[in-house]
mmCIF file of C-alpha atoms in Angstrom:
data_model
loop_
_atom_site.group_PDB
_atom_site.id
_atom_site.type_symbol
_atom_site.label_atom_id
_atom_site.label_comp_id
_atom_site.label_asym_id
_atom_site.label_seq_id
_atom_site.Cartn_x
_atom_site.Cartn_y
_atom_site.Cartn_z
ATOM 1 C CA UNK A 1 -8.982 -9.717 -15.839
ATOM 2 C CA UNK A 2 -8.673 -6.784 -13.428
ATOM 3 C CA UNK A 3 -8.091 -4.393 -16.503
ATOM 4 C CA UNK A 4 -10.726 -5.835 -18.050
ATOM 5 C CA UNK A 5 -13.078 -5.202 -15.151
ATOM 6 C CA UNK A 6 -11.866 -1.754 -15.374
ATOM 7 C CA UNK A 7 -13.080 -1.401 -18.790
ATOM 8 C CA UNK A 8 -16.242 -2.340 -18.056
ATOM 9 C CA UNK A 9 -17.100 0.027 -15.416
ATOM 10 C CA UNK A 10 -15.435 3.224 -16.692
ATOM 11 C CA UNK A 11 -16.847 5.815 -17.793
ATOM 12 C CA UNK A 12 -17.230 6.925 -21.347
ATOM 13 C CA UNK A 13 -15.555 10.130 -21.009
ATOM 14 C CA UNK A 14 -12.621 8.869 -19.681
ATOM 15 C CA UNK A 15 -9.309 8.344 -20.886
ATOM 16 C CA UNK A 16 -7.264 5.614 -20.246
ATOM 17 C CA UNK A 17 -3.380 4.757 -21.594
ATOM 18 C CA UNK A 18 -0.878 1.240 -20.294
ATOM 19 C CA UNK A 19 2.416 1.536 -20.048
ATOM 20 C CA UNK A 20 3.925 -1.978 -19.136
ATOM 21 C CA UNK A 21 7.733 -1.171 -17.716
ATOM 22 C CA UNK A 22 10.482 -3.534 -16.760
ATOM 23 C CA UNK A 23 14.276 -2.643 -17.589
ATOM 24 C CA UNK A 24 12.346 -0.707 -20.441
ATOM 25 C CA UNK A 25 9.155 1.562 -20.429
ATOM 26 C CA UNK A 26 6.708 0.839 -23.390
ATOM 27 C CA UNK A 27 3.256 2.240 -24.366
ATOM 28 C CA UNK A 28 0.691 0.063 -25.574
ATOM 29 C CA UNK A 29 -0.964 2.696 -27.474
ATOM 30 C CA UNK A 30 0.943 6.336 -28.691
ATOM 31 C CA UNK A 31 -1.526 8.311 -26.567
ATOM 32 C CA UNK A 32 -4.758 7.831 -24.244
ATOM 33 C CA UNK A 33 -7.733 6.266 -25.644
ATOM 34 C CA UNK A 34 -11.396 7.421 -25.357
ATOM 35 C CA UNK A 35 -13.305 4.680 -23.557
ATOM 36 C CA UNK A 36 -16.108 4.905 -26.012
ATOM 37 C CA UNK A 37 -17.309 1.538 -27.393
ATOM 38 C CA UNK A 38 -14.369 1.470 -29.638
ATOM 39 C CA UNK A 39 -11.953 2.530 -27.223
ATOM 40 C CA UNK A 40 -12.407 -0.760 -25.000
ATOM 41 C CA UNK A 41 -12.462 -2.942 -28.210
ATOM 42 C CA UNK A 42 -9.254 -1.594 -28.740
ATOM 43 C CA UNK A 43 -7.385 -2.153 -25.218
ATOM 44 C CA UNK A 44 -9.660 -5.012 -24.347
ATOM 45 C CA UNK A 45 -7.463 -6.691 -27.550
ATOM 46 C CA UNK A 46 -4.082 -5.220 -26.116
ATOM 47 C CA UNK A 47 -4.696 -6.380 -22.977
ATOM 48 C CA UNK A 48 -5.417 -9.862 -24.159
ATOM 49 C CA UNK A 49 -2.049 -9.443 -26.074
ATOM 50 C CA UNK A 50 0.598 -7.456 -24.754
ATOM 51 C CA UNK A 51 0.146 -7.571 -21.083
ATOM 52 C CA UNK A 52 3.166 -9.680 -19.787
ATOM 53 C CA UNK A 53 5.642 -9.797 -17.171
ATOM 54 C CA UNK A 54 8.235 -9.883 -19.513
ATOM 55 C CA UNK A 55 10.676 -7.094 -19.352
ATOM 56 C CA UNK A 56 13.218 -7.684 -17.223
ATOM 57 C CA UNK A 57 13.803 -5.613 -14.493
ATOM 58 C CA UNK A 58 12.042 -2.863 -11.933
ATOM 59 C CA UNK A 59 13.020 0.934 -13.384
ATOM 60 C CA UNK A 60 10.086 2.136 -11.399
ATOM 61 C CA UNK A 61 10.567 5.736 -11.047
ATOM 62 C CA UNK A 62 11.307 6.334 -15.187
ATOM 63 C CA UNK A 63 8.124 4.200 -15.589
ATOM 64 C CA UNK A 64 6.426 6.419 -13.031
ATOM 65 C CA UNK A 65 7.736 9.498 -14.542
ATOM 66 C CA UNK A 66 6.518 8.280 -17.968
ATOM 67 C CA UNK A 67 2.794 7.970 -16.486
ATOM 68 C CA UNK A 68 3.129 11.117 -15.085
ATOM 69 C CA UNK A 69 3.782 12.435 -18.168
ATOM 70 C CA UNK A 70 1.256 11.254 -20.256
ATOM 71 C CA UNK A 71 -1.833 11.338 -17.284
ATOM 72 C CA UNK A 72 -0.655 15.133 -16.453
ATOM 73 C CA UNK A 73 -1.677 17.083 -13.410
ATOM 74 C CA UNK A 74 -4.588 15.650 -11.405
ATOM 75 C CA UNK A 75 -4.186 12.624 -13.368
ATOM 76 C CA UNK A 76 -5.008 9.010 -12.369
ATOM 77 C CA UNK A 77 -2.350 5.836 -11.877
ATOM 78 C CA UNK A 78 -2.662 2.505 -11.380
ATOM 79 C CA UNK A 79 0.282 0.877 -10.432
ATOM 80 C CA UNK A 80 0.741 -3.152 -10.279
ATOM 81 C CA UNK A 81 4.175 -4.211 -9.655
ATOM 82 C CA UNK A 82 6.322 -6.661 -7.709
ATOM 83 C CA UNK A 83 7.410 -4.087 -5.616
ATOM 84 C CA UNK A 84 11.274 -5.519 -5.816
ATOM 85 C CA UNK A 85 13.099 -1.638 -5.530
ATOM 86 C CA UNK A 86 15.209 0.400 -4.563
ATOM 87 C CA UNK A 87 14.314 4.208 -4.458
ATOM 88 C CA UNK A 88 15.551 7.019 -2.384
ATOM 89 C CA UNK A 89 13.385 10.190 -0.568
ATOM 90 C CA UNK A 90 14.582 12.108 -3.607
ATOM 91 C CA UNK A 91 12.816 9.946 -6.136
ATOM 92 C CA UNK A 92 9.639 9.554 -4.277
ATOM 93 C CA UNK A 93 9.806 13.729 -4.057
ATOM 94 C CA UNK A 94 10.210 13.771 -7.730
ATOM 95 C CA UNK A 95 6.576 11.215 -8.191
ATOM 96 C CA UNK A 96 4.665 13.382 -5.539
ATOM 97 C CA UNK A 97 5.784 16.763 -7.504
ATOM 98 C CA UNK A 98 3.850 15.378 -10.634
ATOM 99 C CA UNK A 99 0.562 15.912 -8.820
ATOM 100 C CA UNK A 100 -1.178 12.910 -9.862
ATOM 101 C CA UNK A 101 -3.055 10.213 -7.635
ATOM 102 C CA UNK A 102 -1.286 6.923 -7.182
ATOM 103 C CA UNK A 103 -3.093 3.822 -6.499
ATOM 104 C CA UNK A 104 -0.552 1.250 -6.456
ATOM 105 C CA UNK A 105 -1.036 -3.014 -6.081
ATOM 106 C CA UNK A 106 1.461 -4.667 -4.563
ATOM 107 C CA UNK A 107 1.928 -8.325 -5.972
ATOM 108 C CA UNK A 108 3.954 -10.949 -3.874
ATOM 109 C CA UNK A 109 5.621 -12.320 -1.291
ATOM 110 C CA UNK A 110 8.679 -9.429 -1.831
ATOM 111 C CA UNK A 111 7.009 -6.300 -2.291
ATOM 112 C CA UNK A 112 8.572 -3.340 -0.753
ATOM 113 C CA UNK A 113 5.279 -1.893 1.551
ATOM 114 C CA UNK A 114 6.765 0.689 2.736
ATOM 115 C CA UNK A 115 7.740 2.220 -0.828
ATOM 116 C CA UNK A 116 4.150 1.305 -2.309
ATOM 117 C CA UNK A 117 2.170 2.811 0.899
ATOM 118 C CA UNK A 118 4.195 5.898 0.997
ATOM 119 C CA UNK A 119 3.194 6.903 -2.684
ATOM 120 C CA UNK A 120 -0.034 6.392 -1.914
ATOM 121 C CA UNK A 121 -0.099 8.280 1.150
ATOM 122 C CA UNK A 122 2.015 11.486 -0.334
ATOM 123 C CA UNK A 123 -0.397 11.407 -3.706
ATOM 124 C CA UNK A 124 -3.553 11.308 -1.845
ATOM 125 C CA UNK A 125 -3.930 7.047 -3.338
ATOM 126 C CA UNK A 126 -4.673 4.099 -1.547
ATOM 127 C CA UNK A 127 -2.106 0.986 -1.776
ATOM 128 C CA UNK A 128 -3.556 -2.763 -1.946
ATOM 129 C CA UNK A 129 -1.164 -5.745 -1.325
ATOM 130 C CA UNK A 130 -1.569 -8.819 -3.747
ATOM 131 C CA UNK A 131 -0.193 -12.307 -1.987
ATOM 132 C CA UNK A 132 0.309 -15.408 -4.450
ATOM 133 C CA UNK A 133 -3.276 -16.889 -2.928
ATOM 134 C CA UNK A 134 -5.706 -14.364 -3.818
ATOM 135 C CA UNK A 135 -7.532 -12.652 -6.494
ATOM 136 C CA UNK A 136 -5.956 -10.398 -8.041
ATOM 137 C CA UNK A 137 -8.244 -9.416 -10.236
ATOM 138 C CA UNK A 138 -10.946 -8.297 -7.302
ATOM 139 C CA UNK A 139 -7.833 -6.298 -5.470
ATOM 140 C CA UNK A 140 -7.446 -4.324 -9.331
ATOM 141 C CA UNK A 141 -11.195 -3.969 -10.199
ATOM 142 C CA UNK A 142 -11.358 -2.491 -6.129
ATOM 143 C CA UNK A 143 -8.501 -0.342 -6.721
ATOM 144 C CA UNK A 144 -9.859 0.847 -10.474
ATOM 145 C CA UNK A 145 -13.250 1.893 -8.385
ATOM 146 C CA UNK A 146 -11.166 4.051 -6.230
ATOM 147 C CA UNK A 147 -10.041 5.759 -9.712
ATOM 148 C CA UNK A 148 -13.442 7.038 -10.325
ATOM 149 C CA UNK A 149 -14.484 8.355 -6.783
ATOM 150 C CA UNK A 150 -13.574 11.862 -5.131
ATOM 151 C CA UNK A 151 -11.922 10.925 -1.994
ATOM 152 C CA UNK A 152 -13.216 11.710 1.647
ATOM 153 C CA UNK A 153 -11.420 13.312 4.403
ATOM 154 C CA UNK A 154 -12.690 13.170 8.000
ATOM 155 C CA UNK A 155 -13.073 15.544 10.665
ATOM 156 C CA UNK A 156 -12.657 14.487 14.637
ATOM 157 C CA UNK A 157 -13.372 15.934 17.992
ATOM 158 C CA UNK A 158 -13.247 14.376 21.083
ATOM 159 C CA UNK A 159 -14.692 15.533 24.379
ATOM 160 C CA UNK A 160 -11.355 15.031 26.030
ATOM 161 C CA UNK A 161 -8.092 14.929 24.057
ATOM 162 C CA UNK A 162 -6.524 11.117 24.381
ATOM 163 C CA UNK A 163 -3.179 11.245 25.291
ATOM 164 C CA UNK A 164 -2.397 9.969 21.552
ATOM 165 C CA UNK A 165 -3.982 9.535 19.021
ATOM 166 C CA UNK A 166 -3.456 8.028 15.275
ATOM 167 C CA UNK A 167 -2.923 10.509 12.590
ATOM 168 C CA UNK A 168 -6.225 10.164 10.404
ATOM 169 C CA UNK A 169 -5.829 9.019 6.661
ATOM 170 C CA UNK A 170 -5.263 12.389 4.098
ATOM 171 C CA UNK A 171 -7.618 10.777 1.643
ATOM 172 C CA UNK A 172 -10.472 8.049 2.424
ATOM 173 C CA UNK A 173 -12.824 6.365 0.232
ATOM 174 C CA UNK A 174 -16.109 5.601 -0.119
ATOM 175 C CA UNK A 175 -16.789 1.238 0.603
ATOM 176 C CA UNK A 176 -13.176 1.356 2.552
ATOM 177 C CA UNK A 177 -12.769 0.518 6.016
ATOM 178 C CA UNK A 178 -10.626 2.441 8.184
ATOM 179 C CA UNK A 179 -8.749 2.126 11.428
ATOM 180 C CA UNK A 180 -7.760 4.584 13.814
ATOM 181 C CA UNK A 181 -6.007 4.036 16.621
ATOM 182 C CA UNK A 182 -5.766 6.408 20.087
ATOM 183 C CA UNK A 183 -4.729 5.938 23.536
ATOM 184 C CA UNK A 184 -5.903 7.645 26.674
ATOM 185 C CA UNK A 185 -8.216 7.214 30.276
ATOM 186 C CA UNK A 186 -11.565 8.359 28.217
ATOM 187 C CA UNK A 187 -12.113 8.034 24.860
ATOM 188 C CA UNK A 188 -15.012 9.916 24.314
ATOM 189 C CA UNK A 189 -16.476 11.423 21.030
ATOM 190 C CA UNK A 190 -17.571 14.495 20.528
ATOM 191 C CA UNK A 191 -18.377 13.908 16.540
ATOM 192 C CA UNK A 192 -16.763 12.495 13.568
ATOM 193 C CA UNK A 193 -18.003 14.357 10.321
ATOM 194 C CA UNK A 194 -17.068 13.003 6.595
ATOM 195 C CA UNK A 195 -16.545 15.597 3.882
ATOM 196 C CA UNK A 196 -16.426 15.280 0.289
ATOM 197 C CA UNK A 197 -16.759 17.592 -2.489
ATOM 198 C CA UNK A 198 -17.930 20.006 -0.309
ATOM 199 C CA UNK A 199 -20.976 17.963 1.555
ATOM 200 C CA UNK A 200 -20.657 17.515 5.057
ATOM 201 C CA UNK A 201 -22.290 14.317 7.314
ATOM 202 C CA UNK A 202 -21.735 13.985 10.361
ATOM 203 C CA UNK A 203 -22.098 10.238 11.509
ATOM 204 C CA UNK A 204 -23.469 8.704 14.874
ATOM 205 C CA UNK A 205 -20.282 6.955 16.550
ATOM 206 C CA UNK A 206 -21.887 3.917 18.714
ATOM 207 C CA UNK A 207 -19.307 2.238 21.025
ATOM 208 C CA UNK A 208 -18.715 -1.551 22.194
ATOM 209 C CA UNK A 209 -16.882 -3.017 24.045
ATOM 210 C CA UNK A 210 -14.601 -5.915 23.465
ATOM 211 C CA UNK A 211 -14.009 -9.193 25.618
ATOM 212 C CA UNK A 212 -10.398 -9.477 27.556
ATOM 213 C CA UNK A 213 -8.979 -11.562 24.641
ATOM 214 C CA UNK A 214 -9.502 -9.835 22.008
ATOM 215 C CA UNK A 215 -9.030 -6.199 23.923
ATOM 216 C CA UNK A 216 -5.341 -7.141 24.614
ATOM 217 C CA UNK A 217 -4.738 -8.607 20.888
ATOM 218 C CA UNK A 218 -6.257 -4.890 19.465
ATOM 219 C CA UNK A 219 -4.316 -2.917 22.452
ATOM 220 C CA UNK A 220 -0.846 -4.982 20.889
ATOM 221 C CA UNK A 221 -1.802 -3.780 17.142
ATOM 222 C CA UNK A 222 -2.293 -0.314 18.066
ATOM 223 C CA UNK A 223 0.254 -0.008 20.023
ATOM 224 C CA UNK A 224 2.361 -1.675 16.538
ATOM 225 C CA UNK A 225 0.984 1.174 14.640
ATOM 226 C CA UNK A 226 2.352 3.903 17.141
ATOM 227 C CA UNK A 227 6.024 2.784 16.564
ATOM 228 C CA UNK A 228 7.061 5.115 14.319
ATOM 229 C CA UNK A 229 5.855 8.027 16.169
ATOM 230 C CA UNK A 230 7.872 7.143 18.925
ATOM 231 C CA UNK A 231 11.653 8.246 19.971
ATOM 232 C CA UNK A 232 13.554 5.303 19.651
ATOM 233 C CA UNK A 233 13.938 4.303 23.240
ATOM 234 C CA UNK A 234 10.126 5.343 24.009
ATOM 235 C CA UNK A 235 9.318 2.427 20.749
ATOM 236 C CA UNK A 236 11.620 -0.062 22.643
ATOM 237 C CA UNK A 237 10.108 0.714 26.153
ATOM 238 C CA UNK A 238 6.632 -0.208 24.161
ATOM 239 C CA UNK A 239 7.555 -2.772 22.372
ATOM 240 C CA UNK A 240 8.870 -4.466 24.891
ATOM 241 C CA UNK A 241 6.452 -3.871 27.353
ATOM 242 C CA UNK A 242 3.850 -5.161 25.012
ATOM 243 C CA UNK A 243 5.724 -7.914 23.466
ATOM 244 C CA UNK A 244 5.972 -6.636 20.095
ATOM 245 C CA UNK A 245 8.269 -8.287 17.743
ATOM 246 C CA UNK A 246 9.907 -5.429 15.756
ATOM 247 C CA UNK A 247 13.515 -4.342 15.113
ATOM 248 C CA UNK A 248 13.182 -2.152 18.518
ATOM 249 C CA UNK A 249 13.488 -6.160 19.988
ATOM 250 C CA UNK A 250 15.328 -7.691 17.263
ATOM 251 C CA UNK A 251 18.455 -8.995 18.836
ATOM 252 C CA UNK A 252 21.775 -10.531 17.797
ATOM 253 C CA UNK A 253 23.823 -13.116 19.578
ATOM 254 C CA UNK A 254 27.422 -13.304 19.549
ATOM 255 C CA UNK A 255 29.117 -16.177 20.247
ATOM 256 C CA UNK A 256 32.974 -14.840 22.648
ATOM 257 C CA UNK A 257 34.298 -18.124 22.802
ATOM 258 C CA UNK A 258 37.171 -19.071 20.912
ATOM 259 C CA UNK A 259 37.431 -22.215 18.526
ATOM 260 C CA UNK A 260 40.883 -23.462 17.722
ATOM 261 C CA UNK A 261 40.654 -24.574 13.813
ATOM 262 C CA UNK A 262 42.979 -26.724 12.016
ATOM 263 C CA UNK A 263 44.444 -23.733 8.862
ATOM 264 C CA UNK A 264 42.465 -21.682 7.124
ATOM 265 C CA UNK A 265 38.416 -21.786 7.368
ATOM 266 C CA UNK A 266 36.743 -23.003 4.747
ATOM 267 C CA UNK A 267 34.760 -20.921 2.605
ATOM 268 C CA UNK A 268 31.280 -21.872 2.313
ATOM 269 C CA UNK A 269 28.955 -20.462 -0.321
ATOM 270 C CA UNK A 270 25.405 -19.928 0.742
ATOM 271 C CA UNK A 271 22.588 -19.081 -1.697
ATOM 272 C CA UNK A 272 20.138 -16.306 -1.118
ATOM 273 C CA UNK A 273 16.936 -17.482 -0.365
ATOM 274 C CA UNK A 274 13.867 -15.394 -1.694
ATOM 275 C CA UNK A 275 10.499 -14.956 -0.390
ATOM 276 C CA UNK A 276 8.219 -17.871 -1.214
ATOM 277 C CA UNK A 277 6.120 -16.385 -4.621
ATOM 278 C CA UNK A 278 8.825 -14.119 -5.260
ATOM 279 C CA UNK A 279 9.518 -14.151 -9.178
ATOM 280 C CA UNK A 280 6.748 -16.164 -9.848
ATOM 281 C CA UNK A 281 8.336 -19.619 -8.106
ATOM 282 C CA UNK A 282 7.397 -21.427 -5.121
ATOM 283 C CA UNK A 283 4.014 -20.990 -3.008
ATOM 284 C CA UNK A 284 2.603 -19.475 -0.193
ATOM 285 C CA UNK A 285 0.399 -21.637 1.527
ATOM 286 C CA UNK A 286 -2.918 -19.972 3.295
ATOM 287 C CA UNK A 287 -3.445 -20.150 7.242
ATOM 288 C CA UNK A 288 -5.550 -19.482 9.901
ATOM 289 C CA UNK A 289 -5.083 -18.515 13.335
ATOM 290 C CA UNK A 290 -7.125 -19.811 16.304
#
């Protein structure tokens, strides 16, 4: 449905070519079709065809690779996968060197974030996370909008420089909402100017305050998102000042005490358990937080 959408609001000078990819990479048409009227005939029938999760495993990167190939430099890719992989800094170099935008959604309970977000980061793409209780097909037609837009980069002064602030997104885009965290005794701004394509606008910034409650819940979530640009003992100190749960706090007990046992122990086999919605079984139910 999220394809489909795609289809309808493309334009018809665009170009557009699926690959579905598993343990095997295969093309649902030998080369990119025009999106003319004919065009989205055609893959609106594929779609309704071939598109299944059917191929056995997650050879991301030669699937990537592939796309790369066929979209070429500056090119355009939508990625929806489970996310399930294992990939190295090397492989993610090898994706970013193909110079094409990656805009990848994450589906499940098991998708590896960190992976997904960090292609769209490097590629200048924007990465949307799919659990088992939403619409996909919104998160795909929001994503395939991205596709079609130049992106927007922003430009920030501040009357006085915080003592940290948030490194601002490489690429923004238009609709998108965008958080950016910073840290000091007065956060005043100078301006914040959006550019795309060359067109400057700079924006009135109007600022509000927030009641004690939800101050110290924000103040905790920014502090989250400073983590990793912390030393590992300056993370811990603010984690644990802050009461973040995180693997700076994660901790292990270890039971010293002896216990006499009557020959051998016995060996007990204990079966993985995956994420609920992982493979397409179980369920995630929805919840809200008062």
């Amino acid at each position: 449905e999220g394809l489909k959408a795609y289809l309808g609001m493309s334009r018809s000078q665009d170009r557009l070519s699926i690959i579905r990819f598993g343990s095997t990479v295969e093309h649902c048409t030998p080369e990119p079709v025009l999106l003319d009227q004919v065009g989205r005939t055609l893959l609106a029938a594929k779609i309704d065809a071939e598109i299944e999760s059917d191929l056995g495993g997650t050879e991301i990167i030669e699937a990537l690779q592939e796309a790369i190939r066929v979209a070429g430099a500056n090119g355009q890719i939508l990625l929806i996968t489970d996310g399930e992989v294992y990939t190295s800094a090397d492989d993610v170099a090898q994706v970013v060197a193909g110079q094409c935008r990656i805009f990848p959604v994450g589906v499940g309970s098991a998708v590896s974030e960190h992976f997904l977000q960090e292609l769209a980061d490097k590629t200048g793409g924007y990465c949307e996370l799919v659990t088992p209780n939403e619409n996909m097909a919104l998160i795909i037609s929001a994503q395939c909008r991205r596709l079609t837009l130049s992106p927007v980069t922003a430009e920030i002064s501040w009357q006085q420089a915080p003592a940290w602030v948030e490194q601002s997104p490489v690429k923004m885009f238009v609709g998108d909402s965008v958080m950016l965290a910073a840290n000091g005794d007065a956060l005043n701004l100078a301006s914040l100017t959006l550019c795309s394509e060359g067109v400057r606008q700079q924006l009135d910034v109007q600022p509000r305050e927030l009641d004690a409650q939800a101050g110290e819940v924000l103040r905790r979530y920014c502090s989250a998102r400073r983590l990793p640009t912390l030393s590992d003992a300056e993370a811990t100190a603010l984690a644990v000042e802050e009461g973040l749960l995180c693997r700076h706090t994660a901790m292990v007990a270890v039971d010293t005490v002896k216990h006499e046992t009557d020959g051998l122990p016995k060996l007990v086999e204990v079966p993985q358990m995956m994420a609920a919605g992982s493979h397409g079984h179980g369920s995630v139910k929805s919840s809200s937080l008062s």
